[in-house]
mmCIF file of C-alpha atoms and ligand atoms in Angstrom:
data_model
loop_
_atom_site.group_PDB
_atom_site.id
_atom_site.type_symbol
_atom_site.label_atom_id
_atom_site.label_comp_id
_atom_site.label_asym_id
_atom_site.label_seq_id
_atom_site.Cartn_x
_atom_site.Cartn_y
_atom_site.Cartn_z
ATOM 1 C CA MET A 14 54.410 124.741 225.361
ATOM 2 C CA SER A 15 53.077 124.991 229.027
ATOM 3 C CA LYS A 16 55.164 124.777 232.141
ATOM 4 C CA GLN A 17 52.855 123.022 235.162
ATOM 5 C CA THR A 18 53.464 123.069 237.921
ATOM 6 C CA THR A 19 51.968 120.264 240.578
ATOM 7 C CA ARG A 20 51.548 120.667 244.426
ATOM 8 C CA ARG A 21 54.406 117.871 244.497
ATOM 9 C CA GLU A 22 56.663 120.241 242.049
ATOM 10 C CA VAL A 23 55.589 123.226 244.778
ATOM 11 C CA LEU A 24 57.046 121.159 247.775
ATOM 12 C CA LYS A 25 60.096 119.667 245.864
ATOM 13 C CA GLY A 26 60.393 123.602 245.443
ATOM 14 C CA GLY A 27 60.407 124.501 249.116
ATOM 15 C CA ALA A 28 63.084 121.701 249.832
ATOM 16 C CA ALA A 29 64.874 123.068 247.212
ATOM 17 C CA MET A 30 65.332 126.451 248.805
ATOM 18 C CA ALA A 31 65.938 124.849 252.272
ATOM 19 C CA GLY A 32 69.636 125.870 252.179
ATOM 20 C CA LEU A 33 69.420 128.694 253.618
ATOM 21 C CA GLY A 34 70.727 127.834 257.152
ATOM 22 C CA ALA A 35 67.749 130.034 259.066
ATOM 23 C CA LEU A 36 66.399 128.909 262.029
ATOM 24 C CA GLY A 37 62.881 129.885 262.552
ATOM 25 C CA PHE A 38 60.911 131.516 259.735
ATOM 26 C CA PRO A 39 62.488 133.283 257.371
ATOM 27 C CA GLN A 40 63.324 137.048 257.891
ATOM 28 C CA TRP A 41 61.118 139.806 256.073
ATOM 29 C CA GLY A 42 62.037 140.766 252.803
ATOM 30 C CA LEU A 43 62.698 136.954 251.718
ATOM 31 C CA PRO A 44 59.760 134.716 252.876
ATOM 32 C CA ALA A 45 61.073 131.697 251.374
ATOM 33 C CA LEU A 46 60.475 128.631 252.848
ATOM 34 C CA ALA A 47 63.494 128.317 255.667
ATOM 35 C CA GLN A 48 65.099 124.867 256.618
ATOM 36 C CA GLY A 49 62.380 122.354 257.712
ATOM 37 C CA GLU A 50 59.737 124.364 256.571
ATOM 38 C CA THR A 51 56.891 122.956 254.134
ATOM 39 C CA LEU A 52 53.918 124.383 252.811
ATOM 40 C CA VAL A 53 50.438 123.100 253.887
ATOM 41 C CA GLU A 54 48.233 122.304 250.858
ATOM 42 C CA PHE A 55 45.234 124.485 250.160
ATOM 43 C CA THR A 56 41.910 122.213 249.485
ATOM 44 C CA ASP A 57 41.089 124.580 247.091
ATOM 45 C CA LEU A 58 43.245 124.809 244.296
ATOM 46 C CA PRO A 59 42.859 122.596 241.575
ATOM 47 C CA ASP A 60 45.711 119.643 241.434
ATOM 48 C CA GLU A 61 47.892 121.127 238.310
ATOM 49 C CA ILE A 62 48.004 124.691 237.930
ATOM 50 C CA VAL A 63 49.043 125.685 234.547
ATOM 51 C CA LEU A 64 51.717 128.806 234.158
ATOM 52 C CA GLU A 65 51.941 129.573 230.792
ATOM 53 C CA ARG A 66 48.881 128.869 228.522
ATOM 54 C CA THR A 67 50.116 130.453 225.436
ATOM 55 C CA PRO A 68 53.486 131.614 225.095
ATOM 56 C CA ASP A 69 52.638 135.411 225.492
ATOM 57 C CA ARG A 70 50.660 134.628 228.455
ATOM 58 C CA ARG A 71 52.071 133.859 232.159
ATOM 59 C CA ILE A 72 50.527 133.911 235.683
ATOM 60 C CA ILE A 73 52.483 133.331 238.699
ATOM 61 C CA GLU A 74 52.699 130.561 241.552
ATOM 62 C CA VAL A 75 51.499 133.150 244.111
ATOM 63 C CA ARG A 76 53.116 130.140 246.340
ATOM 64 C CA ASP A 77 56.828 130.378 245.383
ATOM 65 C CA ILE A 78 56.680 134.158 246.168
ATOM 66 C CA ASP A 79 60.585 134.909 246.848
ATOM 67 C CA GLY A 80 60.913 138.713 247.749
ATOM 68 C CA PRO A 81 59.479 141.716 246.827
ATOM 69 C CA ILE A 82 60.469 142.249 243.172
ATOM 70 C CA THR A 83 59.227 139.616 240.603
ATOM 71 C CA PRO A 84 62.077 138.824 238.366
ATOM 72 C CA ALA A 85 61.361 139.796 234.226
ATOM 73 C CA ASN A 86 60.741 135.911 233.562
ATOM 74 C CA LYS A 87 57.889 135.707 236.131
ATOM 75 C CA TRP A 88 55.953 138.474 235.401
ATOM 76 C CA PHE A 89 52.423 138.217 235.644
ATOM 77 C CA THR A 90 51.662 138.729 231.494
ATOM 78 C CA THR A 91 48.827 139.254 229.017
ATOM 79 C CA GLN A 92 47.717 140.524 225.930
ATOM 80 C CA HIS A 93 45.372 140.751 223.082
ATOM 81 C CA TYR A 94 46.627 140.613 220.095
ATOM 82 C CA GLY A 95 50.086 138.883 221.188
ATOM 83 C CA HIS A 96 53.588 141.007 220.869
ATOM 84 C CA PRO A 97 54.087 142.862 217.833
ATOM 85 C CA ALA A 98 58.058 142.756 215.857
ATOM 86 C CA VAL A 99 58.969 146.180 216.878
ATOM 87 C CA ASP A 100 62.919 147.637 215.574
ATOM 88 C CA ARG A 101 64.692 149.061 218.951
ATOM 89 C CA ALA A 102 67.089 150.763 216.309
ATOM 90 C CA THR A 103 64.013 152.749 214.232
ATOM 91 C CA TYR A 104 61.455 153.013 217.566
ATOM 92 C CA ARG A 105 60.244 155.956 216.827
ATOM 93 C CA LEU A 106 57.310 157.254 219.967
ATOM 94 C CA ARG A 107 54.985 159.859 218.335
ATOM 95 C CA VAL A 108 53.356 162.453 220.165
ATOM 96 C CA SER A 109 50.304 164.054 217.742
ATOM 97 C CA GLY A 110 47.314 165.958 217.918
ATOM 98 C CA MET A 111 46.285 169.034 220.079
ATOM 99 C CA VAL A 112 50.335 169.588 220.285
ATOM 100 C CA ASP A 113 52.465 172.783 219.904
ATOM 101 C CA SER A 114 55.279 170.369 218.206
ATOM 102 C CA PRO A 115 54.473 167.236 217.038
ATOM 103 C CA LEU A 116 57.257 164.697 218.299
ATOM 104 C CA GLU A 117 59.011 161.485 217.076
ATOM 105 C CA LEU A 118 61.323 160.455 220.034
ATOM 106 C CA SER A 119 63.639 157.493 219.672
ATOM 107 C CA LEU A 120 65.106 155.363 222.488
ATOM 108 C CA ALA A 121 67.796 157.276 222.626
ATOM 109 C CA ASP A 122 66.123 160.940 223.236
ATOM 110 C CA LEU A 123 64.002 159.064 225.728
ATOM 111 C CA ARG A 124 66.992 158.139 227.908
ATOM 112 C CA ALA A 125 68.926 161.591 227.588
ATOM 113 C CA MET A 126 65.524 162.850 228.996
ATOM 114 C CA PRO A 127 65.707 162.908 233.239
ATOM 115 C CA SER A 128 65.092 159.584 234.341
ATOM 116 C CA ARG A 129 62.482 158.206 237.126
ATOM 117 C CA GLU A 130 62.314 154.678 239.532
ATOM 118 C CA LEU A 131 59.184 153.563 240.404
ATOM 119 C CA VAL A 132 58.443 150.380 242.208
ATOM 120 C CA PHE A 133 54.926 149.689 241.405
ATOM 121 C CA GLY A 134 53.047 146.292 240.889
ATOM 122 C CA PHE A 135 49.580 145.756 239.553
ATOM 123 C CA GLU A 136 47.281 143.159 238.992
ATOM 124 C CA CYS A 137 44.838 142.255 236.092
ATOM 125 C CA SER A 138 41.548 143.725 236.744
ATOM 126 C CA GLY A 139 40.102 140.102 235.787
ATOM 127 C CA ASN A 140 42.942 138.988 238.570
ATOM 128 C CA ARG A 141 40.666 136.538 241.261
ATOM 129 C CA GLY A 142 41.080 133.634 244.059
ATOM 130 C CA PRO A 143 41.913 131.259 245.110
ATOM 131 C CA GLN A 144 45.207 131.711 242.611
ATOM 132 C CA ASN A 145 45.457 135.599 241.937
ATOM 133 C CA GLY A 146 48.235 134.845 239.418
ATOM 134 C CA LEU A 147 47.803 137.787 237.738
ATOM 135 C CA SER A 148 49.813 140.197 239.722
ATOM 136 C CA SER A 149 53.711 141.136 240.343
ATOM 137 C CA ASN A 150 55.536 143.863 242.085
ATOM 138 C CA GLY A 151 58.632 145.450 239.791
ATOM 139 C CA ARG A 152 60.983 148.014 239.471
ATOM 140 C CA TRP A 153 60.534 149.944 236.466
ATOM 141 C CA ASN A 154 62.794 153.161 234.847
ATOM 142 C CA GLY A 155 61.476 155.522 232.492
ATOM 143 C CA VAL A 156 60.607 158.842 232.050
ATOM 144 C CA SER A 157 57.920 161.358 233.248
ATOM 145 C CA LEU A 158 54.779 161.311 230.836
ATOM 146 C CA ARG A 159 54.787 165.299 231.796
ATOM 147 C CA THR A 160 57.905 165.552 230.818
ATOM 148 C CA VAL A 161 57.363 164.452 227.272
ATOM 149 C CA LEU A 162 54.381 166.145 226.868
ATOM 150 C CA ASP A 163 55.601 169.392 227.853
ATOM 151 C CA ARG A 164 58.562 168.988 225.375
ATOM 152 C CA ALA A 165 55.683 168.841 222.917
ATOM 153 C CA GLY A 166 53.475 171.754 224.570
ATOM 154 C CA ILE A 167 49.705 170.740 225.157
ATOM 155 C CA GLN A 168 47.319 172.951 224.147
ATOM 156 C CA ASP A 169 44.336 175.090 225.769
ATOM 157 C CA ALA A 170 41.533 172.647 224.695
ATOM 158 C CA ALA A 171 43.251 169.481 224.746
ATOM 159 C CA SER A 172 41.246 167.101 227.198
ATOM 160 C CA GLU A 173 41.991 163.560 226.230
ATOM 161 C CA PHE A 174 45.142 161.757 225.665
ATOM 162 C CA VAL A 175 44.923 158.649 223.846
ATOM 163 C CA PHE A 176 47.882 155.962 224.248
ATOM 164 C CA PHE A 177 48.148 153.417 221.116
ATOM 165 C CA GLY A 178 49.633 150.247 221.164
ATOM 166 C CA ALA A 179 51.877 149.009 218.141
ATOM 167 C CA ASP A 180 49.802 145.520 218.402
ATOM 168 C CA ARG A 181 47.028 145.600 216.082
ATOM 169 C CA GLY A 182 43.859 143.029 215.350
ATOM 170 C CA GLU A 183 40.490 142.563 214.127
ATOM 171 C CA GLU A 184 37.605 143.910 215.942
ATOM 172 C CA GLU A 185 34.125 143.114 215.077
ATOM 173 C CA VAL A 186 32.595 146.829 215.859
ATOM 174 C CA ASN A 187 28.445 146.340 216.430
ATOM 175 C CA PHE A 188 26.103 149.674 215.667
ATOM 176 C CA ARG A 189 22.537 148.653 215.815
ATOM 177 C CA GLY A 190 22.927 145.201 215.336
ATOM 178 C CA ARG A 191 25.034 146.235 212.011
ATOM 179 C CA MET A 192 28.702 144.571 212.029
ATOM 180 C CA THR A 193 31.340 146.201 210.273
ATOM 181 C CA THR A 194 35.126 144.559 210.789
ATOM 182 C CA VAL A 195 37.989 147.107 211.033
ATOM 183 C CA GLU A 196 41.919 146.646 212.077
ATOM 184 C CA GLN A 197 42.620 148.276 215.794
ATOM 185 C CA GLN A 198 45.341 149.064 217.592
ATOM 186 C CA TYR A 199 44.994 148.623 221.841
ATOM 187 C CA GLY A 200 44.482 151.617 223.136
ATOM 188 C CA ARG A 201 43.637 153.402 226.329
ATOM 189 C CA SER A 202 42.592 156.881 227.193
ATOM 190 C CA LEU A 203 43.413 159.152 230.481
ATOM 191 C CA ARG A 204 41.971 162.216 230.921
ATOM 192 C CA ARG A 205 43.897 165.748 230.868
ATOM 193 C CA HIS A 206 44.332 165.412 235.027
ATOM 194 C CA VAL A 207 45.846 162.465 235.107
ATOM 195 C CA ALA A 208 47.786 162.523 232.213
ATOM 196 C CA LEU A 209 49.237 166.141 233.343
ATOM 197 C CA SER A 210 49.445 164.783 236.912
ATOM 198 C CA ASP A 211 53.557 164.304 238.313
ATOM 199 C CA GLU A 212 52.215 160.317 238.035
ATOM 200 C CA PRO A 213 51.960 158.260 234.687
ATOM 201 C CA MET A 214 55.458 157.458 233.318
ATOM 202 C CA LEU A 215 56.873 156.141 230.045
ATOM 203 C CA ALA A 216 58.971 153.323 231.319
ATOM 204 C CA TYR A 217 61.741 151.544 229.166
ATOM 205 C CA ALA A 218 63.182 148.868 232.067
ATOM 206 C CA LEU A 219 62.278 146.561 234.708
ATOM 207 C CA ASN A 220 64.675 145.448 237.187
ATOM 208 C CA GLY A 221 67.236 147.346 235.764
ATOM 209 C CA ASP A 222 67.251 145.487 232.403
ATOM 210 C CA PRO A 223 65.668 146.886 228.608
ATOM 211 C CA LEU A 224 61.665 146.074 228.852
ATOM 212 C CA THR A 225 61.412 142.311 227.402
ATOM 213 C CA VAL A 226 59.001 141.797 224.890
ATOM 214 C CA HIS A 227 56.563 140.202 227.746
ATOM 215 C CA GLN A 228 56.143 143.462 229.376
ATOM 216 C CA GLY A 229 55.706 145.555 226.232
ATOM 217 C CA SER A 230 59.479 145.860 224.733
ATOM 218 C CA PRO A 231 60.596 149.113 223.977
ATOM 219 C CA LEU A 232 58.253 151.235 225.721
ATOM 220 C CA ARG A 233 54.929 151.230 228.206
ATOM 221 C CA LEU A 234 52.981 153.401 229.812
ATOM 222 C CA LEU A 235 52.511 153.298 233.250
ATOM 223 C CA VAL A 236 49.821 154.687 235.869
ATOM 224 C CA PRO A 237 50.826 154.158 239.384
ATOM 225 C CA GLY A 238 48.065 152.876 241.115
ATOM 226 C CA TRP A 239 45.574 151.673 238.633
ATOM 227 C CA TYR A 240 45.067 148.257 237.074
ATOM 228 C CA GLY A 241 46.742 146.524 234.334
ATOM 229 C CA ALA A 242 44.550 147.706 231.188
ATOM 230 C CA PRO A 243 45.684 150.840 231.191
ATOM 231 C CA ASN A 244 49.822 150.691 231.221
ATOM 232 C CA VAL A 245 50.029 150.262 227.338
ATOM 233 C CA LYS A 246 52.864 148.392 226.110
ATOM 234 C CA PHE A 247 54.780 148.412 223.289
ATOM 235 C CA LEU A 248 53.514 152.147 223.085
ATOM 236 C CA SER A 249 53.838 153.637 219.628
ATOM 237 C CA GLU A 250 51.970 156.562 219.631
ATOM 238 C CA ILE A 251 50.118 159.633 221.829
ATOM 239 C CA HIS A 252 47.372 161.390 220.295
ATOM 240 C CA VAL A 253 46.198 164.197 222.425
ATOM 241 C CA GLN A 254 42.373 165.574 221.079
ATOM 242 C CA GLU A 255 39.766 167.281 222.889
ATOM 243 C CA ASP A 256 36.769 164.463 221.950
ATOM 244 C CA GLN A 257 36.633 161.328 224.565
ATOM 245 C CA TYR A 258 37.939 158.327 222.996
ATOM 246 C CA LEU A 259 36.023 155.112 222.959
ATOM 247 C CA GLY A 260 38.010 152.559 221.493
ATOM 248 C CA LYS A 261 36.947 148.970 222.716
ATOM 249 C CA PHE A 262 39.392 148.535 225.876
ATOM 250 C CA GLN A 263 38.556 152.222 227.052
ATOM 251 C CA THR A 264 34.845 151.775 226.703
ATOM 252 C CA HIS A 265 33.345 148.306 226.910
ATOM 253 C CA TRP A 266 36.138 145.497 227.605
ATOM 254 C CA TYR A 267 37.384 147.212 231.001
ATOM 255 C CA ARG A 268 34.147 148.544 232.603
ATOM 256 C CA THR A 269 32.021 147.335 235.590
ATOM 257 C CA LEU A 270 28.581 147.786 236.294
ATOM 258 C CA LYS A 271 27.577 148.030 239.680
ATOM 259 C CA GLY A 272 24.700 148.806 242.144
ATOM 260 C CA GLU A 273 25.634 152.080 243.785
ATOM 261 C CA ARG A 274 22.828 154.316 246.109
ATOM 262 C CA ILE A 275 22.523 157.556 245.258
ATOM 263 C CA ASN A 276 20.131 159.860 247.770
ATOM 264 C CA GLY A 277 18.983 156.682 248.742
ATOM 265 C CA GLU A 278 18.041 155.010 245.138
ATOM 266 C CA MET A 279 19.541 152.333 243.494
ATOM 267 C CA LYS A 280 21.545 153.178 240.211
ATOM 268 C CA TRP A 281 23.341 150.820 237.885
ATOM 269 C CA VAL A 282 26.562 152.865 237.702
ATOM 270 C CA GLU A 283 29.329 151.672 234.892
ATOM 271 C CA THR A 284 32.095 152.735 235.353
ATOM 272 C CA ALA A 285 35.411 152.585 233.217
ATOM 273 C CA ILE A 286 38.691 150.391 235.532
ATOM 274 C CA SER A 287 40.947 152.548 236.460
ATOM 275 C CA LYS A 288 42.354 152.477 240.308
ATOM 276 C CA MET A 289 43.060 149.612 241.542
ATOM 277 C CA ARG A 290 40.249 148.367 244.469
ATOM 278 C CA LEU A 291 41.889 147.105 247.671
ATOM 279 C CA LYS A 292 42.832 143.786 247.821
ATOM 280 C CA SER A 293 44.735 141.067 250.357
ATOM 281 C CA TYR A 294 44.969 137.622 249.421
ATOM 282 C CA ILE A 295 46.837 134.570 251.273
ATOM 283 C CA ALA A 296 49.370 133.419 249.046
ATOM 284 C CA ARG A 297 50.426 130.641 250.910
ATOM 285 C CA VAL A 298 50.450 128.957 254.549
ATOM 286 C CA THR A 299 53.594 127.307 255.856
ATOM 287 C CA LYS A 300 54.774 124.812 258.945
ATOM 288 C CA LEU A 301 57.576 124.397 260.817
ATOM 289 C CA GLY A 302 57.343 122.106 263.675
ATOM 290 C CA ASN A 303 54.015 122.967 264.833
ATOM 291 C CA GLN A 304 53.984 126.345 264.429
ATOM 292 C CA HIS A 305 52.037 127.951 261.449
ATOM 293 C CA LYS A 306 52.309 131.052 259.300
ATOM 294 C CA VAL A 307 50.268 132.396 256.975
ATOM 295 C CA PHE A 308 51.364 134.626 254.032
ATOM 296 C CA GLY A 309 49.627 137.084 251.809
ATOM 297 C CA VAL A 310 50.082 140.031 249.466
ATOM 298 C CA ILE A 311 48.075 143.269 249.292
ATOM 299 C CA MET A 312 46.822 145.098 246.043
ATOM 300 C CA HIS A 313 46.372 148.992 246.335
ATOM 301 C CA ASP A 314 46.210 151.898 244.919
ATOM 302 C CA GLY A 315 48.628 153.849 246.626
ATOM 303 C CA THR A 316 46.762 154.606 249.727
ATOM 304 C CA PRO A 317 48.638 153.915 253.022
ATOM 305 C CA ILE A 318 47.025 150.963 254.241
ATOM 306 C CA GLN A 319 45.656 151.130 258.092
ATOM 307 C CA SER A 320 45.365 147.286 258.822
ATOM 308 C CA VAL A 321 45.775 143.435 257.299
ATOM 309 C CA GLU A 322 44.071 141.462 259.718
ATOM 310 C CA VAL A 323 43.565 137.670 259.284
ATOM 311 C CA ARG A 324 40.900 135.344 260.708
ATOM 312 C CA ILE A 325 41.045 131.342 260.956
ATOM 313 C CA ASP A 326 37.144 129.902 260.577
ATOM 314 C CA ASP A 327 34.374 131.877 261.916
ATOM 315 C CA GLY A 328 37.036 133.149 264.895
ATOM 316 C CA PRO A 329 37.799 136.826 265.554
ATOM 317 C CA TRP A 330 39.845 139.320 263.400
ATOM 318 C CA GLN A 331 44.054 139.148 264.472
ATOM 319 C CA ALA A 332 45.953 141.548 263.552
ATOM 320 C CA ALA A 333 48.781 140.177 260.760
ATOM 321 C CA THR A 334 52.088 142.547 260.398
ATOM 322 C CA LEU A 335 53.251 144.495 256.728
ATOM 323 C CA ASP A 336 56.818 143.357 255.720
ATOM 324 C CA PRO A 337 58.875 146.714 255.699
ATOM 325 C CA SER A 338 60.448 145.856 252.576
ATOM 326 C CA THR A 339 57.324 146.341 250.753
ATOM 327 C CA SER A 340 56.558 149.760 252.176
ATOM 328 C CA GLU A 341 57.007 151.990 248.914
ATOM 329 C CA LYS A 342 53.791 153.668 247.986
ATOM 330 C CA TYR A 343 52.900 151.755 244.941
ATOM 331 C CA SER A 344 55.020 148.871 246.140
ATOM 332 C CA TRP A 345 52.525 145.377 246.331
ATOM 333 C CA LYS A 346 52.536 144.654 249.948
ATOM 334 C CA PHE A 347 53.368 141.468 252.308
ATOM 335 C CA PHE A 348 52.026 140.811 255.340
ATOM 336 C CA SER A 349 52.460 137.760 257.521
ATOM 337 C CA TYR A 350 50.754 136.169 260.622
ATOM 338 C CA ASP A 351 51.616 133.341 262.914
ATOM 339 C CA TRP A 352 48.548 131.177 263.321
ATOM 340 C CA MET A 353 49.181 130.047 266.898
ATOM 341 C CA GLY A 354 47.610 126.775 268.406
ATOM 342 C CA ALA A 355 46.399 125.194 264.487
ATOM 343 C CA THR A 356 44.539 122.117 265.227
ATOM 344 C CA PRO A 357 43.863 119.145 263.526
ATOM 345 C CA GLY A 358 41.855 119.076 260.696
ATOM 346 C CA GLU A 359 39.677 121.240 257.516
ATOM 347 C CA HIS A 360 39.973 125.053 258.247
ATOM 348 C CA THR A 361 39.500 127.962 256.407
ATOM 349 C CA VAL A 362 41.965 131.314 256.201
ATOM 350 C CA THR A 363 40.032 134.647 255.378
ATOM 351 C CA SER A 364 42.602 137.884 255.008
ATOM 352 C CA ARG A 365 41.233 141.614 255.214
ATOM 353 C CA ALA A 366 42.608 144.650 254.420
ATOM 354 C CA THR A 367 41.533 148.218 255.463
ATOM 355 C CA ASP A 368 43.197 151.410 254.116
ATOM 356 C CA THR A 369 43.752 154.899 255.838
ATOM 357 C CA SER A 370 40.378 156.525 254.288
ATOM 358 C CA GLY A 371 38.368 154.212 255.903
ATOM 359 C CA TYR A 372 37.946 151.276 252.625
ATOM 360 C CA VAL A 373 37.344 148.010 254.265
ATOM 361 C CA GLN A 374 37.941 145.358 251.695
ATOM 362 C CA PRO A 375 34.638 143.945 250.900
ATOM 363 C CA THR A 376 32.972 140.629 251.736
ATOM 364 C CA SER A 377 31.557 138.632 248.671
ATOM 365 C CA GLU A 378 28.553 139.549 250.182
ATOM 366 C CA GLU A 379 29.039 143.011 250.105
ATOM 367 C CA LEU A 380 29.874 142.872 246.588
ATOM 368 C CA GLU A 381 27.073 141.030 245.359
ATOM 369 C CA VAL A 382 26.113 144.637 243.761
ATOM 370 C CA LYS A 383 28.825 144.171 240.822
ATOM 371 C CA LYS A 384 27.001 142.222 238.164
ATOM 372 C CA THR A 385 30.402 142.027 235.704
ATOM 373 C CA PHE A 386 33.750 140.272 236.990
ATOM 374 C CA LEU A 387 36.485 142.547 236.982
ATOM 375 C CA GLU A 388 37.411 144.312 240.144
ATOM 376 C CA GLN A 389 37.359 141.130 242.517
ATOM 377 C CA ASN A 390 38.647 142.493 245.581
ATOM 378 C CA ASN A 391 36.645 140.747 247.929
ATOM 379 C CA GLN A 392 37.914 139.055 251.111
ATOM 380 C CA HIS A 393 38.681 135.201 249.584
ATOM 381 C CA PRO A 394 38.754 132.252 252.261
ATOM 382 C CA ARG A 395 41.582 130.014 251.772
ATOM 383 C CA THR A 396 41.016 126.675 253.182
ATOM 384 C CA LEU A 397 43.386 123.509 253.785
ATOM 385 C CA ILE A 398 43.506 120.874 256.281
ATOM 386 C CA ILE A 399 46.427 120.926 259.538
ATOM 387 C CA THR A 400 47.395 117.209 259.708
HETATM 388 N N1 MTE B 14 49.570 147.366 223.514
HETATM 389 C C1 MTE B 14 48.846 146.679 224.955
HETATM 390 N N2 MTE B 14 49.041 147.072 225.784
HETATM 391 C C2 MTE B 14 48.210 146.335 227.411
HETATM 392 C C3 MTE B 14 47.786 145.415 226.891
HETATM 393 C C4 MTE B 14 47.516 144.971 225.840
HETATM 394 O O1 MTE B 14 46.598 143.780 225.061
HETATM 395 N N3 MTE B 14 48.483 145.311 224.461
HETATM 396 N N4 MTE B 14 46.940 144.501 227.710
HETATM 397 C C5 MTE B 14 46.716 145.099 229.208
HETATM 398 C C6 MTE B 14 46.569 144.196 230.101
HETATM 399 S S1 MTE B 14 44.835 144.058 229.986
HETATM 400 C C7 MTE B 14 47.231 144.172 231.269
HETATM 401 S S2 MTE B 14 46.738 143.063 232.604
HETATM 402 C C8 MTE B 14 48.793 144.453 231.139
HETATM 403 C C9 MTE B 14 49.532 143.207 231.632
HETATM 404 O O2 MTE B 14 51.268 143.741 231.658
HETATM 405 P P1 MTE B 14 52.328 142.996 231.646
HETATM 406 O O3 MTE B 14 51.480 141.940 230.934
HETATM 407 O O4 MTE B 14 53.441 143.674 231.444
HETATM 408 O O5 MTE B 14 51.847 141.459 232.995
HETATM 409 O O6 MTE B 14 48.478 144.930 229.953
HETATM 410 C C10 MTE B 14 48.160 146.014 229.159
HETATM 411 N N5 MTE B 14 48.677 147.040 228.105
HETATM 412 MO MO1 MO B 15 44.151 143.211 232.138
#
């Protein structure tokens, strides 16, 4: 079954939220529509947006974002091999390979370990404008990966940590033109310095409730600040080894080919996706009386945001304001901009973010050296008509 949202329904949704009683634009932390506030229609969207194409795939409608935390039943979701059936009662997380004591941990074992909370929003590396529906933000609970690895005892020569999901499927492997079909699990790896840092986490809850099957029940890996692919769902096994892991979803499917100037010479570099590239996107523009407001979202790797700016048509960049309710390091960030004196007619609204490392969200021209479509973090101009 597919759930469809038409522009008209989004506008009706806005009217339904109008009982807030607030005067003027809504306050931070609750960026829902206020009384009398209406959405300005974008002209760059299809008439009909399909939010659920299959039962295991869902995008979010960014015009409807109404708070910093995405509810579990709205979280974007995608996976390659559908949802594996995992029995929570008999579930065991296996830790094997170059460890002193191999482990088999039940959910109760994991919940008995020191727990941790993390606000973390991520996007799929294939997420892009104008819809940007493959992004969400949540409050996760779980245990530090480090805690589990310390219990197993990691051997000195271990350098590669492979995370397997319980989901599997047939894959054709091409070796010099000869095809072999084998069953594979979804697998991703982390290098030693990342796996043994205090950052990654094994999550069993989202927003206070056990993970649903969409979020990878009963346990998933989270690598704060990274794109979605490394956040292995239905986690069944951590295998510690010395050799590089070369599985399809590590070395082939989630990579980027990009031109880079190294010592003055263009080199074509292929990299595995990892940390999220700084991106801002405009989620909606609203009208209240004759005032207009631009609301948008920043996805990033946790490096603090230096500034976010908005420009109308070819005008100057103007400072937008960051929402303090999204200030946690790995949270997505909200921003807004009061558009004064909007004139009737067609307009283009663009945003760009800059972080404290000096990285500026690139224009699409600057991103032309990237030849593959993942990590599409360019500034994305939105078009609309002011009436
Ligand atoms: N086991 C498993 N984990 C997986 C995947 C998968 O196919 N199988 N897909 C990855 C990708 S590409 C993304 S974007 C995220 C999506 O996580 P979500 O469904 O919770 O949003 O899960 C990642 N983890
Ligand atoms: Mo993804």
